[in-house]
Amino acid sequence: MSVAEAEAAAQQAAEKAKWHREHLWAIGLLTRRGENTSHYTHRQIEKNKQNLMNATKVARRTARNLRKAKLKAQLQSNNPAPVLILNDAPWYNLVEEELVPSPSRAKSQRKTRRRRHRN
């Protein structure tokens, strides 16, 4: 796979994942306020969650493939320039950015706060 192909695939996958994330957000699943989503069946909601997870997985994989392709191209060009191409794809971060703070982190912060007050 050429770098250009990998780039196109990564871009496409990231946009797809972003679309799914925004769709879920619109449904009100990602908000913790518990908006009324009764016009969606439970099954539809689960399917949407699944779609988002899969799209994100694919986006991460394609971003990884892009980095590999770039690395390969770099190595094959016999160029002694630095080989470490890590996170220069702008859409790679698109996949990682989260619209919601992760609940696990909030939980751990709460724990440490409680611990601090005890002392």
XYZ file of N, CA and C in Angstrom, residues 1-8 69-70:
30
model
N 0.842 -1.194 0.000
C 0.000 0.000 0.000
C 0.882 1.250 0.000
N 0.604 2.128 -0.935
C 1.419 3.343 -1.007
C 1.014 4.315 0.097
N 1.860 5.283 0.323
C 1.591 6.272 1.369
C 0.315 7.046 1.052
N 0.134 7.399 -0.218
C -1.054 8.167 -0.617
C -2.331 7.375 -0.351
N -2.301 6.086 -0.689
C -3.475 5.229 -0.439
C -3.755 5.141 1.051
N -2.698 4.915 1.821
C -2.848 4.797 3.273
C -3.400 6.087 3.857
N -2.920 7.211 3.320
C -3.375 8.521 3.788
C -4.866 8.688 3.533
N -5.287 8.329 2.328
C -6.702 8.453 1.958
C -7.567 7.559 2.839
N 3.305 2.579 6.572
C 3.595 2.826 5.155
C 4.620 3.947 5.010
N 4.461 4.987 5.826
C 5.403 6.104 5.766
C 6.793 5.647 6.174
